[in-house]
Each structure stands twice: as C-alpha cells, then as structure tokens.
PDB file of C-alpha atoms in Angstrom:
ATOM      1  CA  MET A 265      -8.561-152.507 -20.332  1.00  0.00           C
ATOM      2  CA  ASP A 266      -8.552-149.081 -22.045  1.00  0.00           C
ATOM      3  CA  LYS A 267      -6.282-148.834 -24.722  1.00  0.00           C
ATOM      4  CA  ILE A 268      -3.397-146.683 -25.875  1.00  0.00           C
ATOM      5  CA  VAL A 269      -2.880-144.115 -28.280  1.00  0.00           C
ATOM      6  CA  ILE A 270       0.087-144.894 -29.992  1.00  0.00           C
ATOM      7  CA  TYR A 271       1.424-142.445 -32.807  1.00  0.00           C
ATOM      8  CA  GLN A 272       3.239-144.736 -35.351  1.00  0.00           C
ATOM      9  CA  CYS A 273       5.255-143.100 -38.293  1.00  0.00           C
ATOM     10  CA  SER A 274       3.640-144.098 -41.349  1.00  0.00           C
ATOM     11  CA  THR A 275       6.995-144.656 -43.739  1.00  0.00           C
ATOM     12  CA  CYS A 276       9.877-146.268 -41.267  1.00  0.00           C
ATOM     13  CA  GLY A 277       7.145-147.598 -38.800  1.00  0.00           C
ATOM     14  CA  GLN A 278       9.107-146.196 -35.468  1.00  0.00           C
ATOM     15  CA  THR A 279       6.928-144.486 -32.992  1.00  0.00           C
ATOM     16  CA  GLY A 280       7.195-141.575 -31.413  1.00  0.00           C
ATOM     17  CA  LYS A 281       5.362-137.520 -31.067  1.00  0.00           C
ATOM     18  CA  PRO A 282       4.042-136.639 -34.300  1.00  0.00           C
ATOM     19  CA  GLY A 283       6.514-134.430 -36.564  1.00  0.00           C
ATOM     20  CA  GLU A 284       9.500-136.260 -35.130  1.00  0.00           C
ATOM     21  CA  TYR A 285      12.407-136.455 -38.034  1.00  0.00           C
ATOM     22  CA  HIS A 286      13.198-140.028 -38.603  1.00  0.00           C
ATOM     23  CA  PRO A 287      17.341-139.960 -40.401  1.00  0.00           C
ATOM     24  CA  GLU A 288      15.185-143.182 -41.970  1.00  0.00           C
ATOM     25  CA  CYS A 289      12.958-141.997 -43.191  1.00  0.00           C
ATOM     26  CA  ARG A 290      15.171-137.854 -43.767  1.00  0.00           C
ATOM     27  CA  ASP A 291      11.938-136.340 -44.135  1.00  0.00           C
ATOM     28  CA  THR A 292       9.773-135.719 -40.677  1.00  0.00           C
ATOM     29  CA  CYS A 293       7.357-137.792 -40.072  1.00  0.00           C
ATOM     30  CA  LYS A 294       3.462-138.290 -41.053  1.00  0.00           C
ATOM     31  CA  HIS A 295       2.493-139.933 -37.688  1.00  0.00           C
ATOM     32  CA  THR A 296      -1.006-141.807 -37.043  1.00  0.00           C
ATOM     33  CA  ILE A 297      -2.547-142.404 -34.287  1.00  0.00           C
ATOM     34  CA  VAL A 298      -2.281-147.339 -33.542  1.00  0.00           C
ATOM     35  CA  ASN A 299      -4.722-147.968 -30.990  1.00  0.00           C
ATOM     36  CA  LYS A 300      -2.546-150.911 -29.696  1.00  0.00           C
ATOM     37  CA  ARG A 301      -4.332-153.152 -26.677  1.00  0.00           C
ATOM     38  CA  PRO A 302      -1.536-153.257 -23.825  1.00  0.00           C
ATOM     39  CA  LYS A 303      -0.117-157.081 -23.846  1.00  0.00           C
ATOM     40  CA  ARG A 304      -1.274-159.195 -20.924  1.00  0.00           C
ATOM     41  CA  ILE A 305       2.196-159.942 -18.654  1.00  0.00           C
ATOM     42  CA  MET A 306       1.663-163.905 -17.547  1.00  0.00           C
ATOM     43  CA  ASN A 307       4.193-164.236 -15.111  1.00  0.00           C
ATOM     44  CA  ASN A 308       1.890-162.232 -13.065  1.00  0.00           C
ATOM     45  CA  ILE A 309       0.543-163.866 -10.885  1.00  0.00           C
ATOM     46  CA  SER A 310      -1.273-163.105  -7.895  1.00  0.00           C
ATOM     47  CA  ASN A 311      -0.302-164.301  -4.548  1.00  0.00           C
ATOM     48  CA  GLU A 312      -3.608-165.666  -3.767  1.00  0.00           C
ATOM     49  CA  ARG A 313      -3.111-168.033  -6.426  1.00  0.00           C
ATOM     50  CA  ILE A 314       0.487-169.410  -5.324  1.00  0.00           C
ATOM     51  CA  ASN A 315      -0.638-170.061  -2.320  1.00  0.00           C
ATOM     52  CA  ILE A 316      -3.898-171.546  -3.036  1.00  0.00           C
ATOM     53  CA  TYR A 317      -1.698-173.868  -6.372  1.00  0.00           C
ATOM     54  CA  LYS A 318       0.495-174.835  -3.150  1.00  0.00           C
ATOM     55  CA  ARG A 319      -2.345-175.578  -0.759  1.00  0.00           C
ATOM     56  CA  PHE A 320      -3.442-177.653  -3.929  1.00  0.00           C
ATOM     57  CA  ASN A 321      -0.070-179.325  -4.622  1.00  0.00           C
ATOM     58  CA  GLY A 322      -1.166-178.449  -8.451  1.00  0.00           C
ATOM     59  CA  ILE A 323      -3.846-180.618  -8.144  1.00  0.00           C
ATOM     60  CA  CYS A 324      -6.859-179.828 -10.270  1.00  0.00           C
ATOM     61  CA  TYR A 325      -9.970-180.088  -7.305  1.00  0.00           C
ATOM     62  CA  TYR A 326     -12.378-181.448  -9.426  1.00  0.00           C
ATOM     63  CA  CYS A 327     -10.615-183.847 -12.501  1.00  0.00           C
ATOM     64  CA  ASN A 328      -7.443-184.950  -9.946  1.00  0.00           C
ATOM     65  CA  GLU A 329      -4.721-184.264 -12.629  1.00  0.00           C
ATOM     66  CA  LYS A 330      -1.580-182.182 -11.780  1.00  0.00           C
ATOM     67  CA  PHE A 331      -1.173-179.071 -13.408  1.00  0.00           C
ATOM     68  CA  ASP A 332       1.866-176.380 -14.488  1.00  0.00           C
ATOM     69  CA  ILE A 333       0.549-173.212 -12.553  1.00  0.00           C
ATOM     70  CA  HIS A 334       0.104-170.813 -15.619  1.00  0.00           C
ATOM     71  CA  HIS A 335      -2.947-173.946 -16.960  1.00  0.00           C
ATOM     72  CA  VAL A 336      -4.927-173.900 -13.344  1.00  0.00           C
ATOM     73  CA  THR A 337      -7.337-170.580 -12.071  1.00  0.00           C
ATOM     74  CA  THR A 338      -8.763-169.922  -8.827  1.00  0.00           C
ATOM     75  CA  ASP A 339     -12.482-171.230  -8.480  1.00  0.00           C
ATOM     76  CA  HIS A 340     -15.374-170.658  -5.835  1.00  0.00           C
ATOM     77  CA  PHE A 341     -16.437-173.663  -4.854  1.00  0.00           C
ATOM     78  CA  ILE A 342     -20.221-172.173  -3.455  1.00  0.00           C
ATOM     79  CA  PRO A 343     -20.267-169.866  -6.570  1.00  0.00           C
ATOM     80  CA  LEU A 344     -21.170-166.078  -5.313  1.00  0.00           C
ATOM     81  CA  SER A 345     -24.107-166.465  -7.214  1.00  0.00           C
ATOM     82  CA  LYS A 346     -25.288-169.145  -4.960  1.00  0.00           C
ATOM     83  CA  GLY A 347     -24.643-167.372  -2.262  1.00  0.00           C
ATOM     84  CA  GLY A 348     -20.407-168.227  -2.007  1.00  0.00           C
ATOM     85  CA  SER A 349     -18.000-165.864  -0.613  1.00  0.00           C
ATOM     86  CA  ASN A 350     -14.928-164.363  -1.978  1.00  0.00           C
ATOM     87  CA  ARG A 351     -13.019-165.849   0.986  1.00  0.00           C
ATOM     88  CA  THR A 352     -10.098-168.028   0.382  1.00  0.00           C
ATOM     89  CA  SER A 353     -11.650-170.739   2.036  1.00  0.00           C
ATOM     90  CA  ASN A 354     -14.174-171.126  -0.600  1.00  0.00           C
ATOM     91  CA  LYS A 355     -11.529-171.081  -3.238  1.00  0.00           C
ATOM     92  CA  VAL A 356     -10.564-174.554  -5.037  1.00  0.00           C
ATOM     93  CA  LEU A 357      -7.058-175.450  -7.417  1.00  0.00           C
ATOM     94  CA  ALA A 358      -9.518-175.666 -10.723  1.00  0.00           C
ATOM     95  CA  CYS A 359      -7.638-176.015 -14.811  1.00  0.00           C
ATOM     96  CA  VAL A 360      -8.676-174.088 -16.946  1.00  0.00           C
ATOM     97  CA  TRP A 361     -11.462-176.879 -18.418  1.00  0.00           C
ATOM     98  CA  CYS A 362     -13.371-177.688 -15.463  1.00  0.00           C
ATOM     99  CA  ASN A 363     -13.180-174.356 -14.276  1.00  0.00           C
ATOM    100  CA  ARG A 364     -14.792-173.077 -17.601  1.00  0.00           C
ATOM    101  CA  ASP A 365     -17.407-176.158 -18.104  1.00  0.00           C
ATOM    102  CA  LYS A 366     -18.031-175.265 -14.321  1.00  0.00           C
ATOM    103  CA  LYS A 367     -19.543-172.141 -15.509  1.00  0.00           C
ATOM    104  CA  ASN A 368     -22.034-170.531 -11.759  1.00  0.00           C
ATOM    105  CA  LEU A 369     -22.761-174.722 -11.438  1.00  0.00           C
ATOM    106  CA  SER A 370     -22.584-176.538  -8.183  1.00  0.00           C
ATOM    107  CA  VAL A 371     -19.994-179.175  -7.187  1.00  0.00           C
ATOM    108  CA  LEU A 372     -23.024-181.311  -7.304  1.00  0.00           C
ATOM    109  CA  GLU A 373     -25.532-180.280 -10.555  1.00  0.00           C
ATOM    110  CA  PHE A 374     -21.188-179.531 -12.470  1.00  0.00           C
ATOM    111  CA  TYR A 375     -20.390-183.547 -12.201  1.00  0.00           C
ATOM    112  CA  LYS A 376     -23.930-184.432 -12.868  1.00  0.00           C
ATOM    113  CA  LEU A 377     -22.994-182.519 -16.142  1.00  0.00           C
ATOM    114  CA  LYS A 378     -20.145-184.582 -16.328  1.00  0.00           C
ATOM    115  CA  GLY A 379     -21.743-187.867 -15.540  1.00  0.00           C
ATOM    116  CA  TRP A 380     -18.839-188.443 -12.440  1.00  0.00           C
ATOM    117  CA  THR A 381     -18.888-189.846  -9.370  1.00  0.00           C
ATOM    118  CA  VAL A 382     -18.987-187.414  -6.019  1.00  0.00           C
ATOM    119  CA  PRO A 383     -15.873-188.155  -4.761  1.00  0.00           C
ATOM    120  CA  ASP A 384     -15.762-188.646  -0.741  1.00  0.00           C
ATOM    121  CA  LYS A 385     -13.521-185.539   0.606  1.00  0.00           C
ATOM    122  CA  ILE A 386     -16.079-183.345  -1.999  1.00  0.00           C
ATOM    123  CA  LYS A 387     -18.843-184.853   0.047  1.00  0.00           C
ATOM    124  CA  ALA A 388     -17.703-184.537   3.184  1.00  0.00           C
ATOM    125  CA  LYS A 389     -16.717-180.917   2.469  1.00  0.00           C
ATOM    126  CA  LEU A 390     -20.291-180.320   1.120  1.00  0.00           C
ATOM    127  CA  GLN A 391     -21.788-181.739   4.703  1.00  0.00           C
ATOM    128  CA  ASN A 392     -19.312-179.282   6.737  1.00  0.00           C
ATOM    129  CA  ILE A 393     -20.758-176.458   4.418  1.00  0.00           C
ATOM    130  CA  LYS A 394     -24.327-177.760   5.863  1.00  0.00           C
ATOM    131  CA  LEU A 395     -23.674-178.229   8.938  1.00  0.00           C
ATOM    132  CA  LEU A 396     -22.403-174.502   9.201  1.00  0.00           C
ATOM    133  CA  LEU A 397     -25.462-172.912   7.433  1.00  0.00           C
ATOM    134  CA  LYS A 398     -27.480-174.860   9.433  1.00  0.00           C
ATOM    135  CA  LYS A 399     -29.270-172.470  11.827  1.00  0.00           C
ATOM    136  CA  PRO A 400     -29.829-172.849  15.119  1.00  0.00           C
ATOM    137  CA  GLU A 401     -32.807-173.646  16.865  1.00  0.00           C
ATOM    138  CA  ILE A 402     -34.570-170.370  18.154  1.00  0.00           C
ATOM    139  CA  LYS A 403     -36.123-170.047  20.980  1.00  0.00           C
ATOM    140  CA  HIS A 404     -39.629-167.951  21.514  1.00  0.00           C
ATOM    141  CA  LYS A 405     -40.570-165.903  23.113  1.00  0.00           C
ATOM    142  CA  LYS A 406     -44.048-166.559  25.139  1.00  0.00           C
ATOM    143  CA  VAL A 407     -46.715-165.237  22.809  1.00  0.00           C
ATOM    144  CA  LYS A 408     -48.340-162.250  25.116  1.00  0.00           C
ATOM    145  CA  GLN A 409     -51.577-162.513  25.954  1.00  0.00           C
ATOM    146  CA  ARG A 410     -53.494-158.858  25.321  1.00  0.00           C
ATOM    147  CA  ASN A 411     -56.666-157.981  26.977  1.00  0.00           C
ATOM    148  CA  GLU A 412     -59.894-157.397  24.920  1.00  0.00           C
ATOM    149  CA  PHE A 413     -58.670-153.576  24.144  1.00  0.00           C
ATOM    150  CA  GLY A 414     -55.574-155.344  22.624  1.00  0.00           C
ATOM    151  CA  GLU A 415     -53.187-154.347  25.600  1.00  0.00           C
ATOM    152  CA  THR A 416     -50.764-156.472  26.841  1.00  0.00           C
ATOM    153  CA  GLU A 417     -49.602-156.357  30.443  1.00  0.00           C
ATOM    154  CA  GLY A 418     -46.757-154.196  29.530  1.00  0.00           C
ATOM    155  CA  MET A 419     -49.264-151.516  28.527  1.00  0.00           C
ATOM    156  CA  ILE A 420     -51.423-151.574  31.017  1.00  0.00           C
ATOM    157  CA  LYS A 421     -48.933-151.415  33.068  1.00  0.00           C
ATOM    158  CA  GLU A 422     -47.552-148.398  31.805  1.00  0.00           C
ATOM    159  CA  ARG A 423     -50.417-146.493  31.255  1.00  0.00           C
ATOM    160  CA  GLU A 424     -51.024-146.677  34.347  1.00  0.00           C
ATOM    161  CA  ARG A 425     -47.443-145.583  35.219  1.00  0.00           C
ATOM    162  CA  LYS A 426     -48.359-142.773  33.437  1.00  0.00           C
ATOM    163  CA  ALA A 427     -52.028-142.024  34.662  1.00  0.00           C
ATOM    164  CA  ASN A 428     -50.399-141.634  38.749  1.00  0.00           C
ATOM    165  CA  MET A 429     -47.458-139.330  37.607  1.00  0.00           C
ATOM    166  CA  LYS A 430     -50.447-137.424  36.385  1.00  0.00           C
ATOM    167  CA  ARG A 431     -52.050-137.590  39.714  1.00  0.00           C
ATOM    168  CA  ARG A 432     -49.418-137.109  41.267  1.00  0.00           C
ATOM    169  CA  LEU A 433     -48.256-133.763  38.852  1.00  0.00           C
ATOM    170  CA  ALA A 434     -52.399-132.126  39.663  1.00  0.00           C
ATOM    171  CA  LEU A 435     -51.855-133.018  43.309  1.00  0.00           C
ATOM    172  CA  LEU A 436     -48.102-131.242  43.626  1.00  0.00           C
ATOM    173  CA  ASN A 437     -50.223-128.265  41.663  1.00  0.00           C
ATOM    174  CA  THR A 438     -52.341-128.023  43.742  1.00  0.00           C
ATOM    175  CA  GLY A 439     -49.631-128.067  47.479  1.00  0.00           C
ATOM    176  CA  LEU A 440     -51.902-131.265  48.954  1.00  0.00           C
ATOM    177  CA  ASN A 441     -49.282-134.487  50.074  1.00  0.00           C
ATOM    178  CA  TYR A 442     -50.349-137.594  47.773  1.00  0.00           C
TER     179      TYR A 442
END
C-alpha cells in the first residue's frame, strides 16, 4: 500500500493544513509531514473467502481443526507455480499456520514435510485430478507416402491440376477446343 501524507502540528499534535490556526496552541501551527500507512481493516473479508469458509465448515483442509474465519486463509490446492488455477475449485480452506508452512509445495510434499499420513479424501481428490489431467489418446494419422522427389500424393495431384490448367489456358488462347 502507498503511504498517505498527513500534516501534523508539532505543538498540539492535531492534523490539518500547513499554516492553520489552532486555538489550543494559540498560535499558527507549524505542520510537519508525517507518513502513515492506512490501517488494514480486518472486517473486510472477501465473499470468496466466506463462501470457501462455509464450504469447509471452518475446518482447515490440512490439519482438520476448526478455526474462526479470522484465523483461516484460502490456499491453492495445486499451487499456481505448479500449474494450478486461480479458480474457486482449486482453493481450499487452510489455517494460517498450515498455509504458511505449505508455501508452494504440493500437497504430498507438504504432508511428507510434516510427517503426517495423507488422508483418504486428499488421495481421492488427487486421483480425480490425475484423471482430469490425463490426455486422451491421439489417433495417429496415416503417414503420407512420398515419391523419389519427396512429393506426397496430394502434392502430385495439385501439380497435375496446375499443369492441366496451364494447358487449357494455352489451348483457349490459340482458339482450339480441348
């Protein structure tokens, strides 16, 4: 966040414009610039976070403990750095401590780091993701055969078509019927 410039009186501590008269000081105040960052409002919780909180009933996805909405964050199940999306379906509810420890690790790496066993619900979710990411089999096209000049059948037909067109144009120019 950017800093906000505030003029504060060095005598009485009030804020205001430079050269403004304050009755407490009984003099024209000499204001100095005080740079202050605006306070972060903790009650400003996004609707997305509230919806994810409701979806998981306030329970951290990783440690399975219930927390107040002010002590949880949303975490990317598959980290963005590892190809995850920013969609709500990729976000889970995580307590501040689990989210801090997980960083950009995958779920399996995080559980291994903590020394925890991977729950069945996470194994099932990972299996579903693997099935979704599995690419369908590509049917290979028939390899085109080439002649000694490196031409395929389609190239030969195109060359013959152009030769026929040139022959017809030549015949039309001479006035003969083809």
